[in-house]
Short mmCIF file of C-alpha atoms and ligand atoms in Angstrom, two decimals:
data_model
loop_
_atom_site.label_atom_id
_atom_site.label_comp_id
_atom_site.label_asym_id
_atom_site.label_seq_id
_atom_site.Cartn_x
_atom_site.Cartn_y
_atom_site.Cartn_z
CA MET A 178 142.11 172.69 100.53
CA ILE A 179 140.18 170.22 98.38
CA PRO A 180 139.22 167.52 100.93
CA TYR A 181 139.47 163.81 100.15
CA GLY A 182 135.80 163.36 100.95
CA ARG A 183 132.87 165.59 101.73
CA GLN A 184 129.13 165.31 102.27
CA THR A 185 126.60 166.78 99.84
CA ILE A 186 123.65 168.37 101.66
CA SER A 187 120.71 169.84 99.72
CA GLN A 188 117.87 172.14 100.76
CA LYS A 189 115.63 169.05 100.73
CA ASP A 190 117.88 167.40 103.32
CA ILE A 191 117.73 170.51 105.48
CA ASP A 192 113.93 170.70 105.18
CA ALA A 193 113.61 167.02 106.14
CA VAL A 194 115.61 167.65 109.32
CA VAL A 195 113.68 170.81 110.19
CA ASP A 196 110.38 168.94 109.75
CA VAL A 197 111.46 166.44 112.40
CA LEU A 198 112.54 169.24 114.75
CA LYS A 199 108.99 170.62 114.54
CA SER A 200 107.36 167.21 115.03
CA ASP A 201 106.48 165.20 118.15
CA PHE A 202 109.43 162.82 117.97
CA LEU A 203 113.10 163.72 117.95
CA THR A 204 114.07 160.10 118.47
CA GLN A 205 112.35 156.70 118.32
CA GLY A 206 109.59 158.08 116.15
CA PRO A 207 108.38 157.23 112.64
CA ALA A 208 111.43 158.52 110.74
CA VAL A 209 113.67 155.75 112.06
CA GLU A 210 111.35 152.98 110.87
CA ARG A 211 110.86 154.62 107.49
CA PHE A 212 114.63 154.91 106.97
CA GLU A 213 115.18 151.29 108.01
CA GLU A 214 112.52 150.02 105.62
CA ALA A 215 113.92 152.15 102.81
CA VAL A 216 117.48 150.87 103.28
CA ALA A 217 116.30 147.25 103.51
CA GLY A 218 114.25 147.80 100.35
CA TYR A 219 117.14 149.46 98.54
CA CYS A 220 119.57 146.64 99.12
CA THR A 221 116.90 143.91 99.03
CA ALA A 222 117.60 142.63 102.53
CA GLN A 223 114.71 141.51 104.73
CA ARG A 224 115.50 143.64 107.74
CA ALA A 225 117.50 146.73 108.63
CA VAL A 226 118.42 147.87 112.14
CA SER A 227 119.61 151.47 112.43
CA VAL A 228 122.20 152.40 115.04
CA SER A 229 124.22 155.39 116.20
CA ASN A 230 127.23 154.54 113.98
CA ALA A 231 128.72 151.65 112.01
CA THR A 232 131.06 150.77 114.87
CA ALA A 233 127.98 150.10 117.01
CA ALA A 234 126.48 148.07 114.14
CA LEU A 235 129.61 145.91 113.96
CA HIS A 236 129.53 145.45 117.73
CA LEU A 237 125.85 144.43 117.72
CA ALA A 238 126.44 142.12 114.75
CA CYS A 239 129.15 140.30 116.70
CA LEU A 240 126.96 140.12 119.82
CA ALA A 241 123.95 138.84 117.85
CA LEU A 242 126.14 136.12 116.35
CA GLY A 243 127.16 135.07 119.85
CA VAL A 244 130.76 136.30 119.83
CA GLY A 245 132.21 136.26 123.34
CA PRO A 246 135.38 135.67 125.35
CA GLY A 247 137.49 132.85 123.91
CA ASP A 248 136.04 133.25 120.43
CA LEU A 249 138.07 134.30 117.42
CA VAL A 250 137.12 136.91 114.80
CA TRP A 251 139.10 137.50 111.61
CA THR A 252 139.11 140.61 109.47
CA SER A 253 141.27 142.47 106.96
CA PRO A 254 144.33 144.37 108.22
CA VAL A 255 143.61 147.11 105.65
CA SER A 256 140.57 148.73 107.20
CA PHE A 257 139.52 151.24 109.79
CA VAL A 258 140.23 149.98 113.32
CA ALA A 259 136.50 149.52 114.01
CA SER A 260 136.46 146.36 111.84
CA ALA A 261 138.63 144.65 114.45
CA ASN A 262 137.66 146.55 117.62
CA CYS A 263 134.08 145.22 117.45
CA ALA A 264 135.35 141.75 118.34
CA ARG A 265 137.48 143.10 121.19
CA TYR A 266 134.39 144.80 122.69
CA CYS A 267 132.93 141.28 122.98
CA GLY A 268 136.05 139.98 124.69
CA ALA A 269 137.00 137.90 121.64
CA ASP A 270 140.44 137.54 120.08
CA VAL A 271 141.20 139.12 116.72
CA ASP A 272 143.31 137.85 113.87
CA PHE A 273 143.79 139.13 110.35
CA VAL A 274 143.76 137.67 106.85
CA ASP A 275 146.16 139.38 104.46
CA ILE A 276 144.84 141.25 101.43
CA ASP A 277 144.97 140.37 97.77
CA PRO A 278 147.51 142.92 96.48
CA ASP A 279 145.42 143.62 93.35
CA THR A 280 141.95 144.18 94.83
CA VAL A 281 143.27 145.26 98.29
CA THR A 282 140.38 143.32 99.88
CA MET A 283 140.69 140.10 101.93
CA SER A 284 142.48 137.45 99.88
CA VAL A 285 140.31 134.37 99.40
CA ALA A 286 143.43 132.25 98.89
CA ALA A 287 144.95 133.52 102.14
CA LEU A 288 141.63 132.96 103.93
CA SER A 289 141.37 129.42 102.60
CA ASP A 290 144.96 128.58 103.66
CA LYS A 291 144.51 130.13 107.10
CA LEU A 292 141.25 128.22 107.64
CA SER A 293 142.83 124.93 106.75
CA GLU A 294 145.66 125.60 109.24
CA ALA A 295 143.18 126.75 111.89
CA ALA A 296 141.05 123.62 111.43
CA LYS A 297 144.13 121.47 112.22
CA LYS A 298 144.66 123.44 115.44
CA ASN A 299 140.95 123.41 116.25
CA ARG A 300 141.03 127.23 116.40
CA LEU A 301 138.57 128.30 113.71
CA PRO A 302 137.04 131.79 113.72
CA LYS A 303 133.46 132.25 114.86
CA VAL A 304 132.99 135.25 112.57
CA VAL A 305 134.90 136.58 109.57
CA ILE A 306 134.49 140.27 108.67
CA PRO A 307 135.47 140.98 105.05
CA VAL A 308 135.74 144.72 104.32
CA HIS A 309 134.50 146.16 101.02
CA LEU A 310 137.43 148.57 100.83
CA ALA A 311 136.87 151.81 98.91
CA GLY A 312 133.36 150.62 98.01
CA GLN A 313 134.50 147.53 96.16
CA SER A 314 132.81 144.24 97.17
CA CYS A 315 134.97 141.34 98.32
CA ALA A 316 134.63 137.96 96.60
CA MET A 317 131.56 137.11 98.66
CA GLU A 318 130.51 133.90 96.91
CA GLU A 319 133.89 132.32 97.60
CA ILE A 320 133.91 133.59 101.20
CA GLY A 321 130.35 132.26 101.64
CA ARG A 322 131.45 128.84 100.36
CA LEU A 323 134.28 128.75 102.91
CA ALA A 324 131.80 129.83 105.62
CA ASP A 325 129.62 126.81 104.79
CA GLN A 326 132.62 124.49 104.70
CA TYR A 327 134.15 125.63 108.00
CA GLY A 328 131.03 126.79 109.84
CA PHE A 329 131.77 130.44 110.59
CA SER A 330 129.44 133.43 110.28
CA VAL A 331 130.10 136.33 107.92
CA VAL A 332 129.62 140.04 108.66
CA GLU A 333 130.31 142.29 105.68
CA ASP A 334 131.85 145.60 106.70
CA ALA A 335 130.15 147.50 103.88
CA SER A 336 130.80 150.89 105.51
CA HIS A 337 132.19 152.13 102.16
CA ALA A 338 129.90 150.24 99.85
CA ILE A 339 126.21 151.20 99.95
CA GLY A 340 125.19 151.64 96.32
CA GLY A 341 127.78 149.18 95.00
CA THR A 342 126.90 145.85 93.41
CA TYR A 343 128.21 142.29 93.41
CA GLN A 344 127.10 139.79 90.77
CA SER A 345 124.61 142.43 89.54
CA GLU A 346 122.88 142.62 92.94
CA LYS A 347 123.11 145.33 95.56
CA VAL A 348 125.79 145.07 98.24
CA GLY A 349 123.91 144.40 101.48
CA ASN A 350 121.49 141.80 100.11
CA CYS A 351 123.32 139.34 102.40
CA ARG A 352 123.17 136.51 99.85
CA TYR A 353 126.53 135.22 101.09
CA SER A 354 126.62 136.70 104.59
CA ASP A 355 124.68 136.83 107.84
CA ILE A 356 124.81 140.59 108.36
CA ALA A 357 126.10 143.59 106.40
CA VAL A 358 126.94 146.92 107.99
CA PHE A 359 126.82 150.44 106.50
CA SER A 360 128.28 153.70 107.85
CA PHE A 361 126.64 157.09 107.39
CA HIS A 362 129.58 159.20 108.58
CA PRO A 363 129.85 162.40 106.48
CA VAL A 364 132.75 161.15 104.37
CA LYS A 365 130.86 157.98 103.42
CA ILE A 366 128.43 157.56 100.49
CA ILE A 367 125.31 158.94 102.22
CA THR A 368 125.27 160.60 105.62
CA THR A 369 123.25 161.00 108.81
CA ALA A 370 126.12 162.94 110.47
CA GLU A 371 126.84 159.94 112.69
CA GLY A 372 124.93 156.77 111.97
CA GLY A 373 125.00 153.20 110.82
CA MET A 374 122.81 150.30 109.77
CA ALA A 375 122.97 146.54 110.04
CA VAL A 376 121.01 144.61 107.40
CA THR A 377 120.20 140.91 107.46
CA ASN A 378 117.83 138.28 106.07
CA GLN A 379 117.59 136.54 109.44
CA PRO A 380 114.74 137.98 111.56
CA GLN A 381 116.13 136.54 114.80
CA LEU A 382 119.42 138.41 114.27
CA ALA A 383 117.54 141.64 113.50
CA ASP A 384 115.37 141.25 116.61
CA LYS A 385 118.42 140.58 118.75
CA MET A 386 120.31 143.61 117.41
CA ALA A 387 117.21 145.81 117.88
CA MET A 388 116.95 144.71 121.51
CA LEU A 389 120.67 145.17 122.20
CA ARG A 390 120.73 148.67 120.69
CA SER A 391 118.24 149.72 123.37
CA HIS A 392 119.71 148.40 126.66
CA GLY A 393 118.59 144.80 126.06
CA ILE A 394 115.04 145.89 126.91
CA THR A 395 111.86 144.40 125.44
CA ARG A 396 108.22 145.48 125.61
CA ASP A 397 107.07 142.29 123.88
CA PRO A 398 105.09 140.15 126.44
CA GLU A 399 105.99 137.03 124.42
CA LEU A 400 109.65 137.48 125.33
CA MET A 401 109.13 138.18 129.05
CA ASP A 402 109.70 135.60 131.77
CA GLN A 403 106.57 136.58 133.69
CA PRO A 404 103.21 138.24 133.00
CA SER A 405 103.25 142.00 132.57
CA ASP A 406 102.73 144.17 135.69
CA GLY A 407 100.77 146.68 133.61
CA PRO A 408 100.88 148.98 130.59
CA TRP A 409 104.15 150.62 131.75
CA TYR A 410 105.97 147.32 131.96
CA TYR A 411 109.18 146.36 130.17
CA GLN A 412 111.90 143.86 130.94
CA GLN A 413 115.65 144.03 130.52
CA LEU A 414 116.62 140.57 129.30
CA GLU A 415 120.30 141.14 128.54
CA LEU A 416 122.99 143.75 129.04
CA GLY A 417 122.53 145.96 125.97
CA HIS A 418 123.65 149.44 124.97
CA ASN A 419 122.19 152.76 123.94
CA TYR A 420 123.07 152.67 120.25
CA ARG A 421 119.91 154.25 118.84
CA LEU A 422 119.76 156.52 115.80
CA THR A 423 117.64 159.66 116.26
CA ASP A 424 114.68 160.66 114.08
CA ILE A 425 116.59 163.80 113.11
CA GLN A 426 119.37 161.64 111.70
CA ALA A 427 116.99 159.12 110.13
CA ALA A 428 115.11 161.88 108.28
CA LEU A 429 118.42 163.12 106.87
CA GLY A 430 119.33 159.54 105.95
CA TYR A 431 116.04 158.93 104.17
CA SER A 432 116.43 162.13 102.20
CA GLN A 433 120.04 161.26 101.34
CA LEU A 434 119.02 157.75 100.25
CA GLN A 435 116.86 159.23 97.49
CA LYS A 436 120.07 160.66 96.01
CA LEU A 437 122.27 157.61 96.53
CA ASP A 438 122.25 156.39 92.94
CA GLY A 439 123.04 159.90 91.73
CA PHE A 440 125.93 160.19 94.19
CA VAL A 441 127.38 156.85 93.08
CA ALA A 442 126.93 157.78 89.41
CA ARG A 443 128.93 161.00 89.89
CA ARG A 444 131.59 159.20 91.95
CA THR A 445 131.86 156.59 89.16
CA GLN A 446 132.19 159.33 86.53
CA LEU A 447 135.01 160.96 88.50
CA ALA A 448 136.71 157.60 89.09
CA ASP A 449 136.55 156.84 85.36
CA ARG A 450 138.01 160.26 84.65
CA TYR A 451 140.88 159.65 87.10
CA GLY A 452 141.41 156.30 85.41
CA THR A 453 141.80 157.92 81.99
CA LEU A 454 143.79 160.98 82.99
CA LEU A 455 146.22 159.23 85.34
CA GLN A 456 146.99 156.42 82.90
CA SER A 457 150.44 157.70 81.90
CA LEU A 458 151.70 158.43 85.43
CA PRO A 459 153.84 155.97 87.44
CA LEU A 460 150.85 154.80 89.48
CA THR A 461 148.96 151.57 90.01
CA LEU A 462 145.28 152.42 89.60
CA PRO A 463 142.36 150.67 91.36
CA VAL A 464 141.31 147.29 89.96
CA GLN A 465 137.62 146.66 89.27
CA PRO A 466 136.70 142.94 89.20
CA ALA A 467 134.23 142.14 86.41
CA ASP A 468 131.44 140.97 88.74
CA THR A 469 131.37 144.16 90.85
CA THR A 470 130.57 147.84 90.54
CA SER A 471 132.11 150.01 93.22
CA ALA A 472 130.33 152.67 95.26
CA TRP A 473 133.66 154.55 94.89
CA HIS A 474 133.99 155.76 98.47
CA LEU A 475 137.72 156.14 97.87
CA TYR A 476 140.01 156.47 94.87
CA VAL A 477 143.32 155.00 96.02
CA VAL A 478 146.37 155.21 93.77
CA ARG A 479 149.58 153.37 94.53
CA LEU A 480 152.99 154.86 93.80
CA MET A 481 155.38 152.86 91.62
CA ARG A 482 158.17 153.71 94.00
CA ASP A 483 161.01 152.59 91.74
CA ARG A 484 159.85 155.01 89.04
CA ILE A 485 159.53 158.22 91.06
CA ALA A 486 162.10 160.47 92.72
CA LEU A 487 160.18 161.49 95.84
CA ASP A 488 159.10 159.07 98.53
CA GLN A 489 155.48 158.61 99.58
CA ARG A 490 155.70 161.11 102.42
CA ASP A 491 157.17 163.83 100.16
CA VAL A 492 154.51 163.26 97.51
CA PHE A 493 151.91 163.47 100.22
CA GLU A 494 153.28 166.69 101.70
CA LYS A 495 153.73 168.27 98.28
CA LEU A 496 150.09 167.59 97.43
CA ARG A 497 148.88 168.94 100.75
CA GLU A 498 150.98 172.09 100.22
CA ALA A 499 149.27 172.48 96.83
CA GLY A 500 145.88 172.47 98.58
CA ILE A 501 145.03 168.90 97.70
CA GLY A 502 143.69 167.03 100.73
CA VAL A 503 145.06 163.58 100.05
CA ASN A 504 144.77 160.95 102.74
CA LEU A 505 145.86 157.40 103.48
CA HIS A 506 143.45 154.50 103.97
CA TYR A 507 144.61 152.73 106.05
CA ILE A 508 147.49 152.25 108.45
CA PRO A 509 147.37 148.43 108.78
CA ILE A 510 145.38 147.71 111.93
CA HIS A 511 147.85 145.16 113.25
CA LEU A 512 150.56 147.87 113.38
CA GLN A 513 148.56 150.07 115.77
CA PRO A 514 150.08 150.14 119.27
CA TYR A 515 146.96 148.56 120.76
CA TYR A 516 147.26 145.54 118.44
CA ARG A 517 151.06 145.37 118.78
CA ASN A 518 150.48 145.04 122.51
CA LEU A 519 148.34 141.99 121.69
CA GLY A 520 151.31 140.40 119.92
CA PHE A 521 151.06 141.58 116.30
CA GLY A 522 153.93 143.32 114.56
CA PRO A 523 155.69 144.26 111.32
CA GLY A 524 156.01 141.40 108.85
CA ASP A 525 152.80 139.66 109.93
CA PHE A 526 150.79 140.70 106.85
CA PRO A 527 153.26 141.63 104.11
CA ASN A 528 150.73 142.53 101.41
CA ALA A 529 148.93 144.95 103.73
CA GLU A 530 152.23 146.52 104.77
CA GLY A 531 153.42 146.79 101.14
CA TYR A 532 150.16 148.48 100.17
CA TYR A 533 150.55 150.94 103.06
CA LYS A 534 153.92 152.10 101.71
CA GLU A 535 152.43 152.99 98.31
CA ALA A 536 148.83 154.09 98.83
CA ILE A 537 147.42 157.61 98.54
CA SER A 538 143.68 158.41 98.54
CA LEU A 539 142.82 161.20 96.10
CA PRO A 540 139.86 163.57 96.61
CA LEU A 541 136.61 161.93 95.51
CA PHE A 542 133.10 163.08 96.36
CA PRO A 543 130.00 163.94 94.31
CA ALA A 544 130.46 167.72 94.46
CA LEU A 545 134.09 167.58 93.27
CA THR A 546 134.17 169.54 90.00
CA ASP A 547 136.07 168.51 86.88
CA ALA A 548 138.21 171.64 87.34
CA GLU A 549 139.10 170.65 90.90
CA GLN A 550 139.86 167.15 89.73
CA ASP A 551 142.14 168.57 87.02
CA LYS A 552 144.00 170.46 89.75
CA VAL A 553 144.48 167.21 91.67
CA ILE A 554 145.79 165.47 88.56
CA GLU A 555 148.16 168.34 87.75
CA GLY A 556 149.44 168.39 91.35
CA LEU A 557 150.08 164.70 91.17
CA ARG A 558 151.87 165.00 87.84
CA LEU A 559 154.22 167.64 89.28
CA ALA A 560 154.87 165.62 92.42
CA LEU A 561 155.70 162.47 90.47
CA GLU A 562 158.00 164.13 87.92
CA LYS A 563 161.52 162.74 87.98
C1 PLP B 867 133.91 154.46 108.75
C2 PLP B 867 134.17 153.02 108.96
C3 PLP B 867 133.70 152.31 110.07
C4 PLP B 867 133.07 152.98 111.25
O1 PLP B 867 132.03 153.78 110.90
P1 PLP B 867 131.40 154.78 111.98
O2 PLP B 867 130.02 155.00 111.43
O3 PLP B 867 132.24 156.01 111.96
O4 PLP B 867 131.39 154.10 113.29
C5 PLP B 867 133.89 150.95 110.12
N1 PLP B 867 134.55 150.30 109.15
C6 PLP B 867 135.04 150.95 108.08
C7 PLP B 867 135.73 150.17 107.02
C8 PLP B 867 134.89 152.33 107.96
O5 PLP B 867 135.42 152.98 106.93
#
């Protein structure tokens, strides 16, 4: 089966991990700091805080921004559930902003309308979490302008998007946001097995996230409420978590980061090739706004359902039977039983639900060969034939 996504691990990556295993520190050593500085440098953010996964990064981002019970957090319904769950961990309420049916990311028009309604009801969100779906940046300048106007914070869920650009600058520079979050799960652009990173230009947010990822403990005498008892002393100031990344993972991440631009270049090449070779099929292909370049985490095609004989499920099963590991990103979050139990249901976000009935993610990863890609295209052609 050709998977939809797969990590690329080199001998250099393996050597980097083995070096850590032979060193003094398996966790909380020098590799973590080096990886953080390298990621901050890469995306030109001031600070980077590594964590055990992107879900933890989203949670810490919400906590650092003061999200708590009674607050409201908005995100896109077309995302992985973690984009919404992070607010629930803080006891906050979640709501969704429907997608733009062309870009499949949060619609700025829908956001603007929803904000103006929410302002009338005095129920504005504390944080909005736009999701750079498939590696494609949202319209951050417009979202940033609304954030200034209505006074909410912005956390970019850039789990798919390290290596992408917006307005010719790297995603994660936080020009229009407070915090951006990356995932290093194996299917994502670079991997640390499990792992994530929160980047920000606001040192106080970085310090807060760093403290909360390690139980809410500090060893900085400046932050303590009484003089130190001695060299062993630390204080727990808040209720934090154990969300640390290990040195083993950070060494892998640092090694992977050196290949990031190469990975994105190959993903882009394959995406361009899909774009050319799928042109004549009854599919809607991904849209690339002029001011962005995608990291191409996913290549999602949408079926023109009135022009094909099979339904989405049959196309899907036919491709899987042919050894092509297609997938679907994502089941709209508000249709998950957990969110239905909170009062959401079908019809709430029609563009997200319409997208869900048409979308199929095709295999896309740096090691995918042209020959394998040709097999995917041929399988799709056969499945779509009338
Ligand atoms: C993968 C993913 C996450 C969660 O990442 P983990 O590192 O697995 O916790 C969050 N949001 C989106 C959009 C993702 O794709």
